[in-house]
Structures are given as C-alpha cells and as structure tokens.
Coordinates of C-alpha atoms and ligand atoms in Angstrom, one line a residue:
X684 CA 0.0 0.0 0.0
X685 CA 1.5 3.5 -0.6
X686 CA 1.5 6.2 1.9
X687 CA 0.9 9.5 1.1
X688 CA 1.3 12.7 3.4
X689 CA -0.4 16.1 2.1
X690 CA -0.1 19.5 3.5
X691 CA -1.4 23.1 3.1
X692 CA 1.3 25.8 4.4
X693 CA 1.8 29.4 4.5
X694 CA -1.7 31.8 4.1
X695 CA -4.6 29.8 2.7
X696 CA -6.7 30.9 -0.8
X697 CA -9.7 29.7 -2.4
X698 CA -8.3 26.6 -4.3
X699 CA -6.8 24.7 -1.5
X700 CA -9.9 21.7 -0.9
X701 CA -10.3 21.6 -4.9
X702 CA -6.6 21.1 -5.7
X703 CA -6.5 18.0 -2.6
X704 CA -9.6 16.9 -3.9
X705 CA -7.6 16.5 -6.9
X706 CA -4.8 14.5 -5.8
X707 CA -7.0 12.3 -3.8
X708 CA -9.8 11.5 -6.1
X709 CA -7.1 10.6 -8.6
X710 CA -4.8 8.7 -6.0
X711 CA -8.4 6.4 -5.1
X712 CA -9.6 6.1 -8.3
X713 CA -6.6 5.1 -9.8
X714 CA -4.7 3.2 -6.9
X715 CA -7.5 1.7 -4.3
X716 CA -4.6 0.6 -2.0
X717 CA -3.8 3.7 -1.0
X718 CA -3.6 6.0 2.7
X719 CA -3.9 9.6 3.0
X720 CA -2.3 11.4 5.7
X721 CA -3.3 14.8 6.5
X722 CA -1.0 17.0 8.4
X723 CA -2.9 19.6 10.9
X724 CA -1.8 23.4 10.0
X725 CA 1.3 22.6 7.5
X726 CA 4.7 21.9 8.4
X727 CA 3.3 22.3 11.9
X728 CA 1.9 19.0 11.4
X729 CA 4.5 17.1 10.2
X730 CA 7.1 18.0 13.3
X731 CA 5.1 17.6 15.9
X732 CA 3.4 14.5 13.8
X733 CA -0.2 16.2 13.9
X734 CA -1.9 14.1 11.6
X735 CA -5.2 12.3 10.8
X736 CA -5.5 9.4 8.1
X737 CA -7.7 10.6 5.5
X738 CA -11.2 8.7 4.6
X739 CA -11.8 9.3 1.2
X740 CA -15.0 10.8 2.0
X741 CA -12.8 13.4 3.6
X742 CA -12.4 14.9 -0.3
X743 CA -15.9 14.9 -0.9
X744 CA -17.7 18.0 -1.0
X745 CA -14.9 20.0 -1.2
X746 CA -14.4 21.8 -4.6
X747 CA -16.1 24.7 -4.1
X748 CA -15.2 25.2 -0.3
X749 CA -12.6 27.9 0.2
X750 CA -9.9 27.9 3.0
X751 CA -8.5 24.4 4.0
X752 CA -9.8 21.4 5.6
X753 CA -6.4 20.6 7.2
X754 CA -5.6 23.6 8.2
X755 CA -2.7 26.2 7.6
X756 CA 0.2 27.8 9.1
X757 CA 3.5 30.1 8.5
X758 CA 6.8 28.3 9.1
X759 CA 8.9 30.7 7.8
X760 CA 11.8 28.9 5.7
X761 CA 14.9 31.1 7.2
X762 CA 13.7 29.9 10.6
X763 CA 13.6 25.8 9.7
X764 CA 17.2 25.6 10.2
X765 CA 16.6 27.4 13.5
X766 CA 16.0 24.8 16.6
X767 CA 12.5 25.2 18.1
X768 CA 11.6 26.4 21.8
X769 CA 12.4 22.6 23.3
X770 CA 16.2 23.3 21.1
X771 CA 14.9 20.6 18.4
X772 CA 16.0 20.1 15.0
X773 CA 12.7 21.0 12.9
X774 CA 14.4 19.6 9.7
X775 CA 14.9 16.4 11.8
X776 CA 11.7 16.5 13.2
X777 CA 10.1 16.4 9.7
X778 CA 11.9 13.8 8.2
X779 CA 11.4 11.6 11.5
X780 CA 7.6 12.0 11.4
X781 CA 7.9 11.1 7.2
X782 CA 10.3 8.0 8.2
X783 CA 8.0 7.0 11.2
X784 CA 4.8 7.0 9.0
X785 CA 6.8 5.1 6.1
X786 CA 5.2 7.5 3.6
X787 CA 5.8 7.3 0.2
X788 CA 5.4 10.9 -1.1
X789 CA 4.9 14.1 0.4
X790 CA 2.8 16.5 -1.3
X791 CA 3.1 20.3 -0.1
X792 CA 0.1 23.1 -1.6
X793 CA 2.0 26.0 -0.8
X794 CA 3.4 29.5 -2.2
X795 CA 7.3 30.7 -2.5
X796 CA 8.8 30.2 1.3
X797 CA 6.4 26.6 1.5
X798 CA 7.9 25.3 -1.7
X799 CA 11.7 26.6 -0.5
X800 CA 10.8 24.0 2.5
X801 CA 9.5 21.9 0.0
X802 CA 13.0 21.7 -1.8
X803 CA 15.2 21.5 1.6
X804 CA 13.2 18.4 2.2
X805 CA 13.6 17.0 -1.0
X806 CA 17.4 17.7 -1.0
X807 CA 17.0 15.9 2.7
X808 CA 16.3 12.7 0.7
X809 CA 12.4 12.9 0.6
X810 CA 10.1 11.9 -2.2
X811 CA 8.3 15.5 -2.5
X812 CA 5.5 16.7 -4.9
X813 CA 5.1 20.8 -4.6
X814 CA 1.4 22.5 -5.9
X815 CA 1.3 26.0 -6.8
X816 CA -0.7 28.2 -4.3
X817 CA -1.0 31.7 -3.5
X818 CA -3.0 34.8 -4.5
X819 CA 0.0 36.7 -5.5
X820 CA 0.7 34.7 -8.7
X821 CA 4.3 35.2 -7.9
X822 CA 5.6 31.3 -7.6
X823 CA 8.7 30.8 -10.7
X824 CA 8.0 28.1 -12.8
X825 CA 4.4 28.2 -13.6
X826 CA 2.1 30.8 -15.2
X827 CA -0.1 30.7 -12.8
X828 CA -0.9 29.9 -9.2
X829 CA -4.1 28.3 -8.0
X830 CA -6.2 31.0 -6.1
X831 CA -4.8 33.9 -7.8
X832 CA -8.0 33.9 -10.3
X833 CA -10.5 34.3 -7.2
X834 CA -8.8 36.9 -5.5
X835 CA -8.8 38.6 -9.0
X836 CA -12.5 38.3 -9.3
X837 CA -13.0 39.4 -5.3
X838 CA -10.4 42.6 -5.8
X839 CA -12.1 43.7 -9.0
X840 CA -16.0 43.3 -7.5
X841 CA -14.2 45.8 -4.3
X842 CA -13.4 48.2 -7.4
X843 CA -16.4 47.6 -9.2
X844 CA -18.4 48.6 -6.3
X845 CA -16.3 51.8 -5.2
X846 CA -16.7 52.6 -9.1
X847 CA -20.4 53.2 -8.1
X848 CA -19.8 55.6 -5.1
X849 CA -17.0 57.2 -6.5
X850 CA -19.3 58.2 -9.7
X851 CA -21.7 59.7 -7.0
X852 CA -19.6 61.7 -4.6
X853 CA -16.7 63.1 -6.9
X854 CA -14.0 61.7 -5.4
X855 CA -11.1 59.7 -5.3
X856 CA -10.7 56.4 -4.5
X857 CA -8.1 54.5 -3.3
X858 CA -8.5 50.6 -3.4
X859 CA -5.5 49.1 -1.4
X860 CA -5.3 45.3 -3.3
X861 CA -3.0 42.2 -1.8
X862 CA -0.2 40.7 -3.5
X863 CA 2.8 40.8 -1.2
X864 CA 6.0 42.1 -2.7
X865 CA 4.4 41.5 -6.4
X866 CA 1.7 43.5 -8.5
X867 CA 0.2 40.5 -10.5
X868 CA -3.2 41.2 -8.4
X869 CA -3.4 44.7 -8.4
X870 CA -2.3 44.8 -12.0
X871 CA -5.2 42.6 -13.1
X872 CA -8.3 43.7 -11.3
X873 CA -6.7 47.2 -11.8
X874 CA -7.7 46.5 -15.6
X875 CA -10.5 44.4 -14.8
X876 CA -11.9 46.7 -12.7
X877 CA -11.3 50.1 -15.4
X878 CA -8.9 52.0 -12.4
X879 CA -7.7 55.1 -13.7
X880 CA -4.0 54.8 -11.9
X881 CA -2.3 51.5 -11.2
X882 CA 0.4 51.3 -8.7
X883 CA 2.7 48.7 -8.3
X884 CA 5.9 47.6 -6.7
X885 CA 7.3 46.9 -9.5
X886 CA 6.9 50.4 -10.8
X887 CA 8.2 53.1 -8.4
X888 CA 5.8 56.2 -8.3
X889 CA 6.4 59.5 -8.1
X890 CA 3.5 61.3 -6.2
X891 CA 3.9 64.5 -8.7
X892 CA 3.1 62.6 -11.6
X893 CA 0.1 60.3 -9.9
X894 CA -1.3 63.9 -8.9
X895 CA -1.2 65.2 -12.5
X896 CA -2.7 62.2 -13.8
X897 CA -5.8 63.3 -11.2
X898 CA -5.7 66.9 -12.2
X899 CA -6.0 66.1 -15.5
X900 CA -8.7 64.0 -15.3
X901 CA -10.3 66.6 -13.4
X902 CA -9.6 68.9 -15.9
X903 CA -11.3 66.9 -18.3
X904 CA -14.3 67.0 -17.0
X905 CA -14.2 63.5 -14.9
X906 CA -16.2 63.7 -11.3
X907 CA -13.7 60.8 -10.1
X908 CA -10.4 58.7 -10.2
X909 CA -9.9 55.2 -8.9
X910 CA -6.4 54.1 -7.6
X911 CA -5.1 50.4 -7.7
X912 CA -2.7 50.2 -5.6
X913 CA -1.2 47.3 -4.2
X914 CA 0.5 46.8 -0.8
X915 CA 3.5 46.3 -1.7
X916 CA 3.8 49.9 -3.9
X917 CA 6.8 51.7 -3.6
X918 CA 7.7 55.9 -4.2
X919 CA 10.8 56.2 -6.4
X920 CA 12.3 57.9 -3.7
X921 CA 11.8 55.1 -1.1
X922 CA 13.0 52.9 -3.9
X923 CA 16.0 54.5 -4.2
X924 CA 17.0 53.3 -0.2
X925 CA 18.8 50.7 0.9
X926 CA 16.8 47.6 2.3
X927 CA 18.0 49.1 5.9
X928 CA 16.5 52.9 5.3
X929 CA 13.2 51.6 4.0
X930 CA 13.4 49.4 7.3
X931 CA 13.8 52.3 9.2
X932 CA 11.6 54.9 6.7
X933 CA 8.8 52.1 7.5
X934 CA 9.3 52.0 11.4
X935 CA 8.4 55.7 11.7
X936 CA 5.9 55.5 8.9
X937 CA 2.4 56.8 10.8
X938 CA -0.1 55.4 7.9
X939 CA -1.2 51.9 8.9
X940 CA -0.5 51.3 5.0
X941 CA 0.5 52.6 1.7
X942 CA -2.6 53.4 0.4
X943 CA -2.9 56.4 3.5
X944 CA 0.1 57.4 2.8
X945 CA -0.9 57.8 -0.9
X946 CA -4.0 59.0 -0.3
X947 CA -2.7 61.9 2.0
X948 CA -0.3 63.1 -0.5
X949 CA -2.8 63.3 -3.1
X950 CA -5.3 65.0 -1.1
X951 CA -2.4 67.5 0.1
X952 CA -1.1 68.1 -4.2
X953 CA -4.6 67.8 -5.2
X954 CA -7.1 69.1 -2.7
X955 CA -9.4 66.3 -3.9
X956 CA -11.4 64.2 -1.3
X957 CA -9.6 61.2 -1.0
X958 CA -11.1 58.0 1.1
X959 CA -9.3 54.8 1.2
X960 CA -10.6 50.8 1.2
X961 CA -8.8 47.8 2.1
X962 CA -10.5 44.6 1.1
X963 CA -7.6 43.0 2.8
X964 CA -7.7 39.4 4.1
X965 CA -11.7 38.9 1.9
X966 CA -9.6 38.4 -1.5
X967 CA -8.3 34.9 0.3
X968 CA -11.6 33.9 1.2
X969 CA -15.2 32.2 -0.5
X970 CA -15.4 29.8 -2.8
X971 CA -12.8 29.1 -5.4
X972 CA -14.1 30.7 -8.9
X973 CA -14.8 28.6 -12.0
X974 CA -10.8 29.2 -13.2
X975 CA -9.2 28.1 -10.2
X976 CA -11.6 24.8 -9.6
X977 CA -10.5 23.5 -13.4
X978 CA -6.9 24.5 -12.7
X979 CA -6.7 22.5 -9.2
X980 CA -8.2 19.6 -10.9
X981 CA -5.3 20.0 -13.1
X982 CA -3.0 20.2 -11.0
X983 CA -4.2 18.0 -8.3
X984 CA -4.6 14.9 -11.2
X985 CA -1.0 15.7 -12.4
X986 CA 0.1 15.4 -9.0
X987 CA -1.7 12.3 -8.5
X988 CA -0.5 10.8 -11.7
X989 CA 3.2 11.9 -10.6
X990 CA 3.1 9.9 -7.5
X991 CA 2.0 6.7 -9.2
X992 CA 5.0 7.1 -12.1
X993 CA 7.2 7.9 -8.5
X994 CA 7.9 11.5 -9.7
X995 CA 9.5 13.6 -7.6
X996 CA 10.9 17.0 -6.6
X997 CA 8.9 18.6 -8.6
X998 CA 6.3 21.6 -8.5
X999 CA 3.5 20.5 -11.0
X1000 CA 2.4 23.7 -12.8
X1001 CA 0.9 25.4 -15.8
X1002 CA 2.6 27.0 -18.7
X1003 CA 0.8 27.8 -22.0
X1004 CA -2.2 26.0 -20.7
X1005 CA -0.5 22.8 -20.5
X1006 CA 1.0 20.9 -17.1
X1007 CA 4.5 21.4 -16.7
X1008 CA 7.0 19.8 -13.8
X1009 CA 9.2 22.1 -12.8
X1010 CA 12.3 20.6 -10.6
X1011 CA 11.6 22.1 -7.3
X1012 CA 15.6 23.3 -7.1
X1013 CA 14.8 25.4 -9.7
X1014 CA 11.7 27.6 -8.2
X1015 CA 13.0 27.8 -4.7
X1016 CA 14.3 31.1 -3.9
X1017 CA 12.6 32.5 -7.2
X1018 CA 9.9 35.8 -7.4
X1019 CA 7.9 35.8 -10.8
X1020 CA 7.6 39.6 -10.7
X1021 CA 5.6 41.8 -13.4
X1022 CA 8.2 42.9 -16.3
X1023 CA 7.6 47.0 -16.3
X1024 CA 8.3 46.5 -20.2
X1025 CA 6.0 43.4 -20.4
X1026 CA 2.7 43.7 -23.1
X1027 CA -0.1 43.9 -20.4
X1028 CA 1.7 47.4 -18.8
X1029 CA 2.1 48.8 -22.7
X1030 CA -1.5 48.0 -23.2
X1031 CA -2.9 49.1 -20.2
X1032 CA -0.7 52.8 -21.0
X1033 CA -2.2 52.4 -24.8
X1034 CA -5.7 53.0 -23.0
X1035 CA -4.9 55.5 -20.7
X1036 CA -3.9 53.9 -17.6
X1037 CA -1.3 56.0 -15.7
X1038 CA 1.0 53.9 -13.6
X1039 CA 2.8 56.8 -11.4
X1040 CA 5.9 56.6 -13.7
X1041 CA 6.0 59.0 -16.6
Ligands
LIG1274 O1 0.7 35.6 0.2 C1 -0.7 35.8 0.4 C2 -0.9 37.1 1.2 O2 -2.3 37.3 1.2 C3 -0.2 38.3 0.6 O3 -0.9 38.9 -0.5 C4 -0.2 39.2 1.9 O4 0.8 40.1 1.8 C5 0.0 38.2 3.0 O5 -0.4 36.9 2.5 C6 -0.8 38.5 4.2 O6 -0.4 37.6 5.2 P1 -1.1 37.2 6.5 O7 -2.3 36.4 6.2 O8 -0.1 36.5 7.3 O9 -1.5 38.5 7.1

C-alpha cells in the first residue's frame, strides 16, 4: 500500500480543498490501495506528527469550499534551520515524522517560502510533490498559481463597487489590493476593474506625476479617479534606499499602510477628497471561482498521476495551458515579478492607464 502525506502551508486561498480533492480522487480512483495522511496546519503537522488518516469521503464535497480542511500555518523557511523552543532540530523533526509513517510521497500546496521547505526536504532525501498556491501569482516556474483567479474576481468586485460611489460623490478612491511584494493582483483587477491609476511595486511612483494624472482627469471633466494600488507599492524615492532605510523609513511611517500614505499626498497636491478601502484578508476567502476549480483539478490529477510514475521534486504547474513539472531546485528562492516592459503594462498605457511613472 503507498503512503501518502499532504499538506497546506503558509496563508490559505480559495483553491486549496479543490486542488486535494484532486490528488486524492485521482490517488483512489486510480490506486485503491492507497492512505492519506493529512497533516494539521502545514509543516506544523509534520514535526510535531499532527496528523489524521484521511477517509476518502474526507475529499468529498470540497471543490467549491474555500480555506482548507487541514488547516494552515507560516513556518517561515529562514527559521527551519533554527531549533524550536524545546532546542529541536525542525528539519529532523520532519523527516522523523515522514520515516515513522513510512510514507511514500509528500505533497506540499503552498506559495514561495512553503515550496523553499519543500525543496530543503527534498534535498534531505524525501520523495516530494510541490502545488502552486497563492493569491499573488508570484511562484517561478508556472504561469499561474491556483487562487490567484479568485482573489482577482474578489479585488475587481471591491473596485467595481467603489466605481459606483465614487461616480456619486466626486472623489477619489483608493482601493489598497493584496499581492505581497508583487503587483500581478493589483495589475489585473486594476484593468479588470477600469482604475484610472495603477500602482505597483514593480513600478516606483512618483507622487507628482500620480497627482497630474488626477488633475488632468479633473480637468477633463471626470467627477472621479480610482487608484489600484497594491500593498506592496513603492515611491521612487523610497526605492532609491537601501533595504535598511526603507526598514527604518517604514518604522516611523504613521499610515497603517501605503494606500494612506498615498491617499494623504494626493489629497495634500490635489485638494481632492480622498477616502481609502482595504479589502484586505476577503480576496483569500469564498469559494474558489470557476478558473481556479479547473486549474486544481489539473494540477491535483497531475500530482496524482506523478506519485503513481514515482515523480518527484517537482512543483507541478501550468505554462501555456498545458502541465508542466518544474524541478523544485529550480523555483525555490525565485519571485515571478511583473516585467515593467512586459505587453499587459504597454496595453494598459495604450488605453490610458497612468501607472505613477512618466
Ligand atoms: O501571500 C498571500 C498574502 O495574502 C499576501 O498577499 C499578503 O501580503 C499576505 O499573504 C498576508 O499575510 P497574513 O495572512 O499572514 O496577514
């Protein structure tokens, strides 16, 4: 009988249950002689050997439930080789648990710091199968990431609504959008959602030119402008500082986030009414969306299909629409960051879409 231990890690997203679902339906329908071990709140789980032996009714149910049914947690990967509070090895730990079970395969859903885990344990002599999760879209090796689609939809309904209110009072709006250190989100429900400036961290600003952009639209007769920005946005001054000055710039910052601070330089260059919204943690949540439920079936069969062809060290991804496996070495350590000079930023300045830089 094979063995096989699954895990969700880092923040959860829509696509989680579907892309398990995935694997498992696969692994039973194909296999029959086959155990599913779920470890409780990722890499948590397998140190501390928090588990539960799947049923397959377990996966039932499931594709259209967001969040996770084994839970989730951050392990950060720069702390794995750290001991924990009792002075344990956590690497050790891990690899006991997988030994102890006698599990054939470990399959880790999780985004850029999981899947660096994902690799040490692979390189620690494990048979390891990485999925692609996260919001962001910024995982290496595969076009895109399960989840990211939902958020997308969730971010652009937040802009589609403010869209309404803006129209009515005159003002500007500020839509603060997810995405970590990458603009992949922001960029597409910025377009989706018809903002007027898109701000990203891949494209400094400079506060003078988003301000003209808002005059001039002004000028033109338009009641209102809408701001993507994502969380990660950066001035081209701040960009300009050394990791250790932004550190520092961002200790003393008083805005709870970048789209206040953005907001209140606007406001002071403008004299426009500015008001801010943060759909924050609600683009990770719901169901999955229609995209992301074909794409973890995908990915989940692939996976499943890996284990019984003994497969591994690979992420199982997407590229041109077909399933790729991408050797883990290869995406650890690796952002997939929006190209300023890529097609989608061109287009999106072909149709007027300022982006803070020019
Ligand atoms: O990586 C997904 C993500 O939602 C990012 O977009 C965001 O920066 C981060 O997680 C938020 O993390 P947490 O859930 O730990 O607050």
């Amino acid at each position: 009988m094979m063995r096989i231990g699954m895990l969700t890690s880092g923040g959860d997203c829509q696509s989680l249950n579907a892309t398990m679902r995935g694997v498992a339906k696969t692994l039973y329908n194909s296999m029959g002689d086959v155990e599913i071990i779920g470890f409780e709140e990722g890499y948590k789980g397998l140190m501390y050997a928090d588990y539960r032996i799947m049923k397959s009714s377990d996966f039932s149910g499931i594709l259209t439930e967001g969040g996770t049914i084994l839970g989730t947690s951050r392990q950060p990967f720069k702390l794995m080789r750290q001991p924990d509070e009792q002075g344990r090895d956590k690497v050790e730990m891990m690899k006991h648990t997988y030994h102890r079970l006698r599990l054939d395969c470990l399959v880790v859903l999780g985004g850029n710091g999981s899947q660096k885990t994902a690799n040490l344990l692979s390189q620690e002599g494990l048979n390891v199968i990485g999925l692609p999760k996260t919001i962001d879209n910024d995982l290496w090796g595969t076009d895109m990431t399960f989840g990211f689609q939902s958020a997308v939809n969730i971010a652009t309904n937040a802009i589609d609504c403010i869209h309404t209110t803006a129209a009515s009072h005159g003002r500007v709006f500020i839509v603060e959008i997810m995405g970590h250190k990458v603009g992949w989100l922001t960029l597409h429900a910025g377009l989706a959602g018809g903002a007027d400036i898109i701000l990203l961290p891949e494209i400094p600003y400079d506060i003078n030119v988003v301000a003209d952009a808002i005059k001039k639209r002004a000028k033109a007769g338009k009641r209102f402008s809408i701001l993507a920005v994502a969380e990660g946005a950066i001035s081209k001054e701040n960009a300009a500082l050394s990791k250790k000055e932004q550190k520092k710039l961002q200790q003393n910052n008083p805005y709870p986030s970048i789209a206040y601070e953005v907001g209140a330089r606007i406001n002071e260059l403008t004299g426009q009414e500015v008001r801010v919204t943060v759909p924050g943690h609600m683009q990770r949540g719901g169901a999955p969306c229609p995209y992301d439920r074909v794409l973890s079936t995908r990915l989940g069969a692939a996976a499943g299909k890996m284990i019984m062809d003994g497969k591994y060290g690979y992420l199982v991804g997407i590229r041109n629409n077909e399933i790729v496996n991408v050797p883990l070495a290869d995406v650890a350590g690796k952002l997939k960051m929006v190209s300023p000079d890529c097609d989608m930023i061109k287009e999106a300045k072909l149709v007027g879409i300022s982006f803070g830089d020019e």
